[in-house]
CSV table of C-alpha atoms in Angstrom, one decimal:
chain,number,residue,atom,x,y,z
A,16,UNK,CA,-7.2,-71.0,-34.4
A,17,UNK,CA,-4.7,-68.5,-32.9
A,18,UNK,CA,-5.4,-64.8,-32.9
A,19,UNK,CA,-2.5,-62.3,-33.3
A,20,UNK,CA,-2.0,-59.5,-30.8
A,21,UNK,CA,-3.1,-56.0,-31.7
A,22,UNK,CA,-0.5,-53.4,-32.6
A,23,UNK,CA,-0.5,-49.7,-31.9
A,24,UNK,CA,-0.1,-48.0,-35.3
A,25,UNK,CA,3.3,-46.7,-36.1
A,26,UNK,CA,3.0,-43.1,-37.4
A,27,UNK,CA,4.3,-42.2,-40.8
A,28,UNK,CA,7.5,-40.5,-39.6
A,29,UNK,CA,8.0,-42.9,-36.7
A,30,UNK,CA,9.8,-46.2,-36.4
A,31,UNK,CA,8.8,-49.6,-35.0
A,32,UNK,CA,11.0,-50.8,-32.1
A,33,UNK,CA,10.3,-54.4,-32.9
A,34,UNK,CA,13.2,-56.6,-33.9
A,35,UNK,CA,15.7,-53.8,-33.1
A,36,UNK,CA,19.0,-53.8,-31.2
A,37,UNK,CA,19.5,-50.2,-30.1
A,38,UNK,CA,21.9,-47.8,-28.4
A,39,UNK,CA,20.8,-46.8,-24.9
A,40,UNK,CA,20.4,-43.1,-23.9
A,41,UNK,CA,23.6,-42.2,-22.0
A,42,UNK,CA,24.7,-38.8,-20.9
A,43,UNK,CA,28.2,-38.9,-22.3
A,44,UNK,CA,28.0,-41.8,-24.7
A,45,UNK,CA,24.9,-40.6,-26.5
A,46,UNK,CA,26.5,-37.6,-28.2
A,47,UNK,CA,26.6,-37.4,-32.0
A,48,UNK,CA,29.9,-39.2,-32.8
A,49,UNK,CA,28.9,-42.1,-30.5
A,50,UNK,CA,25.5,-42.4,-32.2
A,51,UNK,CA,27.0,-42.3,-35.7
A,52,UNK,CA,29.5,-44.9,-34.8
A,53,UNK,CA,26.9,-47.2,-33.3
A,54,UNK,CA,24.8,-46.9,-36.5
A,55,UNK,CA,27.9,-47.6,-38.7
A,56,UNK,CA,28.5,-50.8,-36.7
A,57,UNK,CA,24.9,-52.1,-37.0
A,58,UNK,CA,22.7,-50.5,-34.3
A,59,UNK,CA,19.2,-50.4,-35.7
A,60,UNK,CA,18.2,-47.3,-33.7
A,61,UNK,CA,20.0,-44.8,-31.4
A,62,UNK,CA,18.8,-42.9,-28.4
A,63,UNK,CA,20.3,-39.5,-27.7
A,64,UNK,CA,21.3,-38.5,-24.2
A,65,UNK,CA,18.5,-37.3,-21.9
A,66,UNK,CA,17.9,-33.6,-22.5
A,67,UNK,CA,15.9,-31.7,-19.9
A,68,UNK,CA,12.9,-29.8,-21.3
A,69,UNK,CA,13.9,-26.5,-19.7
A,70,UNK,CA,17.3,-26.6,-21.3
A,71,UNK,CA,15.8,-27.0,-24.8
A,72,UNK,CA,12.9,-24.5,-24.4
A,73,UNK,CA,14.2,-21.2,-25.8
A,74,UNK,CA,16.8,-22.8,-28.1
A,75,UNK,CA,17.1,-21.8,-31.7
A,76,UNK,CA,17.2,-24.4,-34.5
A,77,UNK,CA,20.2,-23.7,-36.8
A,78,UNK,CA,20.9,-25.7,-40.0
A,79,UNK,CA,24.7,-26.0,-40.1
A,80,UNK,CA,25.8,-26.4,-43.8
A,81,UNK,CA,29.4,-26.9,-42.9
A,82,UNK,CA,28.8,-30.0,-40.9
A,83,UNK,CA,25.5,-31.1,-42.5
A,84,UNK,CA,23.9,-31.0,-39.1
A,85,UNK,CA,21.0,-29.3,-37.3
A,86,UNK,CA,22.2,-27.5,-34.2
A,87,UNK,CA,20.0,-26.4,-31.4
A,88,UNK,CA,21.7,-23.6,-29.6
A,89,UNK,CA,20.9,-21.1,-26.9
A,90,UNK,CA,22.7,-17.8,-26.0
A,91,UNK,CA,25.1,-17.9,-23.1
A,92,UNK,CA,23.8,-15.4,-20.6
A,93,UNK,CA,26.1,-15.2,-17.5
A,94,UNK,CA,24.8,-12.5,-15.3
A,95,UNK,CA,22.5,-11.1,-18.1
A,96,UNK,CA,18.7,-11.2,-17.9
A,97,UNK,CA,16.7,-12.5,-20.8
A,98,UNK,CA,15.4,-9.0,-21.5
A,99,UNK,CA,18.9,-7.8,-21.9
A,100,UNK,CA,19.9,-10.8,-24.0
A,101,UNK,CA,17.0,-10.1,-26.4
A,102,UNK,CA,18.5,-6.7,-27.1
A,103,UNK,CA,21.8,-8.2,-28.3
A,104,UNK,CA,21.9,-8.9,-32.1
A,105,UNK,CA,21.9,-12.7,-32.8
A,106,UNK,CA,25.2,-12.5,-34.6
A,107,UNK,CA,26.9,-11.0,-31.5
A,108,UNK,CA,25.7,-13.5,-29.0
A,109,UNK,CA,27.8,-16.4,-27.6
A,110,UNK,CA,25.8,-19.5,-28.5
A,111,UNK,CA,26.1,-22.8,-26.7
A,112,UNK,CA,25.2,-26.0,-28.5
A,113,UNK,CA,22.6,-28.0,-26.6
A,114,UNK,CA,21.9,-30.7,-29.2
A,115,UNK,CA,23.4,-31.6,-32.6
A,116,UNK,CA,21.7,-33.9,-35.1
A,117,UNK,CA,23.1,-35.2,-38.4
A,118,UNK,CA,20.0,-35.3,-40.5
A,119,UNK,CA,21.0,-37.5,-43.4
A,120,UNK,CA,22.9,-40.1,-41.3
A,121,UNK,CA,20.7,-40.5,-38.2
A,122,UNK,CA,17.4,-38.5,-38.1
A,123,UNK,CA,15.3,-41.4,-39.4
A,124,UNK,CA,16.8,-43.7,-36.7
A,125,UNK,CA,17.2,-41.2,-33.8
A,126,UNK,CA,15.0,-41.2,-30.7
A,127,UNK,CA,15.2,-38.0,-28.7
A,128,UNK,CA,15.0,-38.7,-24.9
A,129,UNK,CA,13.4,-36.0,-22.9
A,130,UNK,CA,13.8,-35.3,-19.2
A,131,UNK,CA,10.6,-33.7,-17.9
A,132,UNK,CA,8.1,-33.4,-15.0
A,133,UNK,CA,5.5,-31.2,-16.7
A,134,UNK,CA,3.2,-31.9,-19.6
A,135,UNK,CA,3.3,-28.4,-21.0
A,136,UNK,CA,7.1,-28.1,-20.8
A,137,UNK,CA,7.4,-31.6,-22.4
A,138,UNK,CA,5.3,-30.6,-25.3
A,139,UNK,CA,7.0,-27.3,-25.8
A,140,UNK,CA,10.5,-28.9,-25.8
A,141,UNK,CA,9.4,-31.9,-28.0
A,142,UNK,CA,8.0,-29.7,-30.7
A,143,UNK,CA,11.3,-28.0,-31.2
A,144,UNK,CA,13.0,-31.3,-32.3
A,145,UNK,CA,10.0,-33.3,-33.5
A,146,UNK,CA,10.6,-32.8,-37.2
A,147,UNK,CA,14.3,-33.9,-37.0
A,148,UNK,CA,13.8,-37.2,-35.1
A,149,UNK,CA,11.9,-40.5,-35.4
A,150,UNK,CA,10.5,-40.4,-31.9
A,151,UNK,CA,10.3,-38.8,-28.5
A,152,UNK,CA,11.1,-40.9,-25.4
A,153,UNK,CA,10.3,-39.9,-21.9
A,154,UNK,CA,12.9,-40.7,-19.3
A,155,UNK,CA,11.3,-42.1,-16.2
A,156,UNK,CA,14.1,-44.3,-15.1
A,157,UNK,CA,17.1,-42.0,-14.3
A,158,UNK,CA,18.1,-42.5,-10.6
A,159,UNK,CA,20.5,-39.5,-10.5
A,160,UNK,CA,19.6,-37.1,-7.7
A,161,UNK,CA,19.6,-34.0,-10.0
A,162,UNK,CA,16.9,-35.6,-12.1
A,163,UNK,CA,14.8,-37.0,-9.2
A,164,UNK,CA,14.9,-33.8,-7.2
A,165,UNK,CA,13.2,-32.0,-10.1
A,166,UNK,CA,10.5,-34.6,-10.2
A,167,UNK,CA,11.9,-36.1,-13.4
A,168,UNK,CA,13.5,-39.5,-14.1
A,169,UNK,CA,12.7,-42.3,-11.7
A,170,UNK,CA,10.7,-39.9,-9.5
A,171,UNK,CA,8.0,-40.2,-12.1
A,172,UNK,CA,7.6,-43.9,-11.2
A,173,UNK,CA,6.2,-42.8,-7.9
A,174,UNK,CA,3.8,-40.3,-9.6
A,175,UNK,CA,2.0,-42.4,-12.3
A,176,UNK,CA,-0.7,-39.8,-12.7
A,177,UNK,CA,1.8,-37.1,-13.7
A,178,UNK,CA,3.7,-39.6,-16.0
A,179,UNK,CA,0.6,-40.7,-17.8
A,180,UNK,CA,-0.5,-37.0,-18.2
A,181,UNK,CA,2.9,-36.2,-19.8
A,182,UNK,CA,2.7,-39.2,-22.2
A,183,UNK,CA,-0.9,-38.4,-23.2
A,184,UNK,CA,0.0,-34.7,-23.9
A,185,UNK,CA,3.0,-35.8,-26.0
A,186,UNK,CA,0.9,-38.3,-28.0
A,187,UNK,CA,-1.8,-35.8,-28.7
A,188,UNK,CA,0.1,-32.6,-29.3
A,189,UNK,CA,3.4,-33.9,-30.7
A,190,UNK,CA,3.0,-37.5,-31.9
A,191,UNK,CA,-0.2,-36.9,-33.9
A,192,UNK,CA,0.9,-33.5,-35.2
A,193,UNK,CA,4.4,-34.5,-36.4
A,194,UNK,CA,3.4,-38.2,-37.0
A,195,UNK,CA,6.2,-39.7,-34.8
A,196,UNK,CA,6.1,-42.2,-32.0
A,197,UNK,CA,6.1,-41.4,-28.3
A,198,UNK,CA,7.6,-43.9,-25.9
A,199,UNK,CA,8.7,-44.2,-22.3
A,200,UNK,CA,11.7,-45.8,-20.4
A,201,UNK,CA,11.1,-47.1,-16.9
A,202,UNK,CA,12.8,-49.1,-14.2
A,203,UNK,CA,11.3,-51.9,-12.1
A,204,UNK,CA,9.4,-51.0,-9.0
A,205,UNK,CA,9.9,-52.7,-5.6
A,206,UNK,CA,7.4,-55.5,-6.3
A,207,UNK,CA,6.1,-57.2,-9.3
A,208,UNK,CA,2.6,-56.1,-8.5
A,209,UNK,CA,3.6,-52.5,-8.5
A,210,UNK,CA,5.4,-52.8,-11.8
A,211,UNK,CA,2.4,-54.6,-13.3
A,212,UNK,CA,0.0,-51.9,-12.2
A,213,UNK,CA,2.3,-49.1,-13.6
A,214,UNK,CA,2.9,-50.8,-17.0
A,215,UNK,CA,-0.8,-51.5,-17.4
A,216,UNK,CA,-1.5,-47.8,-17.1
A,217,UNK,CA,1.4,-46.7,-19.3
A,218,UNK,CA,0.4,-48.9,-22.3
A,219,UNK,CA,-3.0,-47.2,-22.4
A,220,UNK,CA,-1.7,-43.7,-23.0
A,221,UNK,CA,-1.1,-44.1,-26.8
A,222,UNK,CA,2.6,-44.8,-26.7
A,223,UNK,CA,4.2,-47.0,-29.4
A,224,UNK,CA,7.0,-48.4,-27.2
A,225,UNK,CA,8.1,-49.0,-23.7
A,226,UNK,CA,11.7,-49.8,-22.5
A,227,UNK,CA,12.3,-51.4,-19.2
A,228,UNK,CA,15.6,-51.2,-17.4
A,229,UNK,CA,15.7,-54.4,-15.5
A,230,UNK,CA,16.9,-52.8,-12.3
A,231,UNK,CA,15.2,-50.9,-9.5
A,232,UNK,CA,15.9,-47.3,-8.8
A,233,UNK,CA,18.4,-47.9,-5.9
A,234,UNK,CA,20.4,-50.4,-8.0
A,235,UNK,CA,23.7,-49.4,-9.5
A,236,UNK,CA,25.0,-50.6,-12.9
A,237,UNK,CA,27.5,-53.0,-11.3
A,238,UNK,CA,24.5,-54.9,-9.7
A,239,UNK,CA,23.2,-57.8,-11.8
A,240,UNK,CA,20.0,-57.0,-13.8
A,241,UNK,CA,16.8,-58.6,-12.6
A,242,UNK,CA,14.8,-60.3,-15.3
A,243,UNK,CA,12.2,-62.2,-13.4
A,244,UNK,CA,9.5,-59.6,-14.1
A,245,UNK,CA,10.4,-59.2,-17.8
A,246,UNK,CA,8.1,-61.8,-19.2
A,247,UNK,CA,5.2,-60.3,-17.3
A,248,UNK,CA,6.0,-56.9,-18.7
A,249,UNK,CA,6.4,-58.1,-22.3
A,250,UNK,CA,3.0,-59.9,-22.1
A,251,UNK,CA,1.2,-56.7,-20.9
A,252,UNK,CA,2.8,-54.7,-23.7
A,253,UNK,CA,2.0,-57.3,-26.4
A,254,UNK,CA,-1.7,-57.5,-25.2
A,255,UNK,CA,-1.9,-53.7,-25.7
A,256,UNK,CA,0.0,-53.6,-29.0
A,257,UNK,CA,3.0,-51.7,-27.6
A,258,UNK,CA,6.5,-52.7,-28.4
A,259,UNK,CA,8.7,-53.7,-25.4
A,260,UNK,CA,12.4,-53.2,-25.3
A,261,UNK,CA,14.6,-54.7,-22.6
A,262,UNK,CA,17.7,-53.1,-21.1
A,263,UNK,CA,20.2,-54.2,-18.5
A,264,UNK,CA,23.4,-56.3,-18.9
A,265,UNK,CA,23.0,-56.7,-22.7
A,266,UNK,CA,26.6,-57.0,-24.1
A,267,UNK,CA,26.3,-57.5,-27.9
A,268,UNK,CA,23.9,-58.2,-30.8
A,269,UNK,CA,24.0,-62.0,-30.5
A,270,UNK,CA,23.2,-62.0,-26.8
A,271,UNK,CA,20.5,-59.4,-27.4
A,272,UNK,CA,18.7,-61.6,-29.9
A,273,UNK,CA,18.9,-64.6,-27.6
A,274,UNK,CA,17.4,-62.6,-24.7
A,275,UNK,CA,14.7,-61.2,-26.9
A,276,UNK,CA,13.7,-64.8,-27.8
A,277,UNK,CA,13.9,-66.1,-24.3
A,278,UNK,CA,11.8,-63.4,-22.7
A,279,UNK,CA,9.5,-62.4,-25.5
A,280,UNK,CA,10.9,-58.9,-25.8
A,281,UNK,CA,10.5,-57.0,-29.0
A,282,UNK,CA,13.9,-55.3,-28.9
A,283,UNK,CA,17.0,-54.9,-26.7
A,284,UNK,CA,19.1,-51.9,-25.7
A,285,UNK,CA,22.8,-51.9,-25.1
A,286,UNK,CA,24.4,-49.4,-22.8
A,287,UNK,CA,27.8,-49.9,-21.0
A,288,UNK,CA,29.2,-52.3,-23.6
A,289,UNK,CA,28.5,-49.8,-26.4
A,290,UNK,CA,30.3,-47.1,-24.4
A,291,UNK,CA,33.5,-49.2,-24.3
A,292,UNK,CA,33.2,-50.6,-27.8
A,293,UNK,CA,30.4,-49.5,-30.1
A,294,UNK,CA,31.2,-52.3,-32.6
A,295,UNK,CA,29.3,-54.6,-30.2
A,296,UNK,CA,26.4,-54.0,-32.6
A,297,UNK,CA,28.1,-55.9,-35.4
A,298,UNK,CA,26.5,-59.3,-36.2
A,299,UNK,CA,28.5,-62.4,-35.7
A,300,UNK,CA,28.3,-63.2,-39.4
A,301,UNK,CA,30.1,-59.9,-40.1
A,302,UNK,CA,32.9,-60.8,-37.7
A,303,UNK,CA,31.4,-59.5,-34.4
A,304,UNK,CA,33.1,-56.9,-32.3
A,305,UNK,CA,36.3,-55.2,-33.5
A,306,UNK,CA,39.5,-54.6,-31.6
A,307,UNK,CA,39.8,-51.4,-29.6
A,308,UNK,CA,42.4,-49.8,-31.9
A,309,UNK,CA,40.3,-49.9,-35.0
A,310,UNK,CA,37.3,-48.5,-33.1
A,311,UNK,CA,39.3,-45.7,-31.5
A,312,UNK,CA,40.7,-44.6,-34.9
A,313,UNK,CA,37.2,-44.5,-36.4
A,314,UNK,CA,35.8,-42.7,-33.4
A,315,UNK,CA,38.4,-39.9,-33.4
A,316,UNK,CA,37.8,-39.4,-37.2
A,317,UNK,CA,34.1,-39.1,-36.6
A,318,UNK,CA,34.5,-36.8,-33.6
A,319,UNK,CA,36.7,-34.4,-35.8
A,320,UNK,CA,34.2,-34.6,-38.7
A,321,UNK,CA,31.3,-33.3,-36.5
A,322,UNK,CA,33.4,-31.0,-34.3
A,323,UNK,CA,32.5,-32.9,-31.2
A,324,UNK,CA,33.1,-31.2,-27.8
A,325,UNK,CA,36.7,-31.8,-26.7
A,326,UNK,CA,35.8,-33.0,-23.2
A,327,UNK,CA,33.4,-35.5,-24.5
A,328,UNK,CA,35.8,-36.9,-27.0
A,329,UNK,CA,38.5,-37.3,-24.4
A,330,UNK,CA,36.2,-39.0,-21.9
A,331,UNK,CA,35.0,-41.5,-24.5
A,332,UNK,CA,38.5,-42.4,-25.6
A,333,UNK,CA,39.3,-43.0,-21.9
A,334,UNK,CA,36.6,-45.6,-21.9
A,335,UNK,CA,37.6,-47.2,-25.2
A,336,UNK,CA,41.3,-47.5,-24.8
A,337,UNK,CA,42.4,-50.2,-22.3
A,338,UNK,CA,44.3,-48.7,-19.4
A,339,UNK,CA,47.4,-50.9,-20.0
A,340,UNK,CA,47.9,-49.8,-23.5
A,341,UNK,CA,50.9,-47.5,-24.1
A,342,UNK,CA,48.8,-44.8,-25.7
A,343,UNK,CA,46.4,-44.6,-22.8
A,344,UNK,CA,48.4,-42.1,-20.7
A,345,UNK,CA,49.5,-39.8,-23.6
A,346,UNK,CA,45.8,-39.6,-24.7
A,347,UNK,CA,44.7,-38.9,-21.2
A,348,UNK,CA,47.2,-36.1,-20.9
A,349,UNK,CA,46.4,-34.5,-24.2
A,350,UNK,CA,45.1,-31.0,-24.0
A,351,UNK,CA,43.6,-30.6,-27.5
A,352,UNK,CA,42.9,-32.6,-30.7
A,353,UNK,CA,46.3,-32.0,-32.2
A,354,UNK,CA,48.0,-33.6,-29.2
A,355,UNK,CA,45.5,-36.5,-29.2
A,356,UNK,CA,46.0,-37.5,-32.9
A,357,UNK,CA,49.8,-37.3,-32.3
A,358,UNK,CA,49.4,-39.6,-29.3
A,359,UNK,CA,47.4,-42.0,-31.5
A,360,UNK,CA,50.0,-41.7,-34.3
A,361,UNK,CA,47.3,-40.5,-36.7
A,362,UNK,CA,49.5,-38.1,-38.6
A,363,UNK,CA,47.0,-37.9,-41.5
A,364,UNK,CA,44.6,-36.1,-39.2
A,365,UNK,CA,47.0,-33.4,-38.0
A,366,UNK,CA,45.7,-30.6,-40.2
A,367,UNK,CA,42.1,-31.5,-39.5
A,368,UNK,CA,42.7,-31.6,-35.8
A,369,UNK,CA,44.3,-28.1,-35.9
A,370,UNK,CA,41.3,-26.8,-37.8
A,371,UNK,CA,38.9,-28.2,-35.3
A,372,UNK,CA,41.0,-26.9,-32.4
A,373,UNK,CA,40.8,-23.5,-34.0
A,374,UNK,CA,37.0,-23.8,-34.6
A,375,UNK,CA,36.4,-24.8,-31.0
A,376,UNK,CA,38.8,-22.3,-29.7
A,377,UNK,CA,41.0,-24.9,-27.9
A,378,UNK,CA,44.3,-23.3,-27.2
A,379,UNK,CA,47.5,-25.2,-27.8
A,380,UNK,CA,49.5,-26.4,-24.8
A,381,UNK,CA,51.6,-23.5,-23.4
A,382,UNK,CA,55.1,-23.7,-22.0
A,383,UNK,CA,55.8,-22.5,-18.5
A,384,UNK,CA,57.3,-19.3,-19.9
A,385,UNK,CA,54.3,-18.6,-22.1
A,386,UNK,CA,51.9,-19.1,-19.2
A,387,UNK,CA,53.9,-16.7,-17.1
A,388,UNK,CA,54.0,-14.1,-19.8
A,389,UNK,CA,50.2,-14.3,-20.4
A,390,UNK,CA,49.6,-14.0,-16.6
A,391,UNK,CA,51.8,-10.9,-16.5
A,392,UNK,CA,50.1,-9.3,-19.5
A,393,UNK,CA,46.7,-9.9,-18.0
A,394,UNK,CA,47.6,-8.7,-14.5
A,395,UNK,CA,45.4,-5.8,-13.2
A,396,UNK,CA,47.3,-2.5,-13.0
A,397,UNK,CA,47.6,-1.0,-9.6
A,398,UNK,CA,46.0,2.4,-9.6
A,399,UNK,CA,43.3,4.4,-7.9
A,400,UNK,CA,40.9,3.8,-10.8
A,401,UNK,CA,41.3,0.1,-10.5
A,402,UNK,CA,41.4,-0.4,-6.8
A,403,UNK,CA,38.1,-1.3,-5.1
A,404,UNK,CA,37.8,-0.1,-1.6
A,405,UNK,CA,34.8,-2.3,-0.7
A,406,UNK,CA,32.9,-5.2,-2.1
A,407,UNK,CA,29.4,-5.0,-0.7
A,408,UNK,CA,27.7,-8.3,-1.1
A,409,UNK,CA,23.9,-8.2,-1.3
A,410,UNK,CA,22.5,-11.6,-1.0
A,411,UNK,CA,19.1,-13.2,-1.2
A,412,UNK,CA,18.8,-13.3,2.6
A,413,UNK,CA,18.5,-9.5,2.8
A,414,UNK,CA,15.7,-9.9,0.2
A,415,UNK,CA,13.9,-12.5,2.3
A,416,UNK,CA,15.5,-15.5,0.5
A,417,UNK,CA,17.8,-18.3,1.4
A,418,UNK,CA,21.1,-16.5,1.3
A,419,UNK,CA,22.3,-17.4,-2.2
A,420,UNK,CA,24.5,-14.7,-3.7
A,421,UNK,CA,22.6,-12.8,-6.3
A,422,UNK,CA,24.4,-9.5,-6.8
A,423,UNK,CA,27.8,-7.8,-6.1
A,424,UNK,CA,28.1,-4.1,-5.8
A,425,UNK,CA,31.6,-2.7,-6.2
A,426,UNK,CA,31.9,0.8,-4.6
A,427,UNK,CA,34.5,3.2,-6.1
A,428,UNK,CA,37.2,4.5,-3.8
A,429,UNK,CA,37.0,8.0,-2.3
A,430,UNK,CA,38.2,10.8,-4.5
A,431,UNK,CA,37.3,9.0,-7.7
A,432,UNK,CA,33.7,9.6,-8.4
A,433,UNK,CA,34.1,8.8,-12.0
A,434,UNK,CA,34.7,5.1,-11.3
A,435,UNK,CA,31.6,3.2,-12.2
A,436,UNK,CA,29.8,1.0,-9.7
A,437,UNK,CA,29.3,-2.5,-11.1
A,438,UNK,CA,26.3,-4.8,-10.5
A,439,UNK,CA,26.6,-8.4,-11.5
């Protein structure tokens, strides 16, 4: 008589990772249009890009009826203290969008990935988005220096006590309160024994899922994934009732399902292949991956629909369009959405592109004469009231610090006491 493995209960508002082929968390390729396109082409779940806890804390949640989204924004405060910012009426603040969620099309299948190194910050940030997502995933696999220097990402692999404390705090204070799952994404450690010891600790924290990127921290994406430890990891997860998702060199849905069967993984995550062609999630019976042209057309329509950041749209199209195609250079040289849809010969999107350019305040391309005229109009007049005799730099070194510039004092010229000294 065989006995089935236990399973950690999936919360009411959470989602089970078992049997799923999912979109990996990627900084550029995890933004809203990429997620929506992956879901359209058959991804079972999507991970958003890693968002650092401190960037989310202090954000305001805004329902956006025009786009049918929830926008998490924070005021842009260049040279302004938080106390000063608090005195500015909300409607007069410049707001920057930190995260955008399409509630009806993705919330029930969206996993929010959190960059954190502190349990309290992790909980504070996760609570802001918990009601709009299906799960919170802790990133403990990012090898980028900016993440590791802050004690986040792959640095947590070397500090399992801290990582376990973060997961337990999230399970108790977010997972249980909002009834969503908490999971973690890791990389392989230097030896199988080290990996085994870490995974055995992680699955006891109350998490519902664990994703393993089958590379070590020093390895780059071009290096072949290591799968020798995968069966051992899946066995530990199964024994604890935790779903195990594999990641690394997974190219499409058919391959994902075969690898899941071979190694006993519960799910598989696609990264680079989805960045180049999100239709890689399409099942073979549905025709498999589509050609680049059809995918690009659908992507630009989706990006316009949700007012995606211009730079992100341009970057993604640079990944999707083969470099030898005739439209590659015109798209790469485009300066706004109007030029982009013209380069792609999508004339039916011209008016929509203009509207989005206006909404995002993307200026049309200027001629040389227009640029010269604007420069002349914006030139500073030469006059006693506008001349600055001395720029006195007060840096952190004079305050006992490291020498980073903190403040600039501009001293008015002699004979013009009415000129105001500025402090930035």
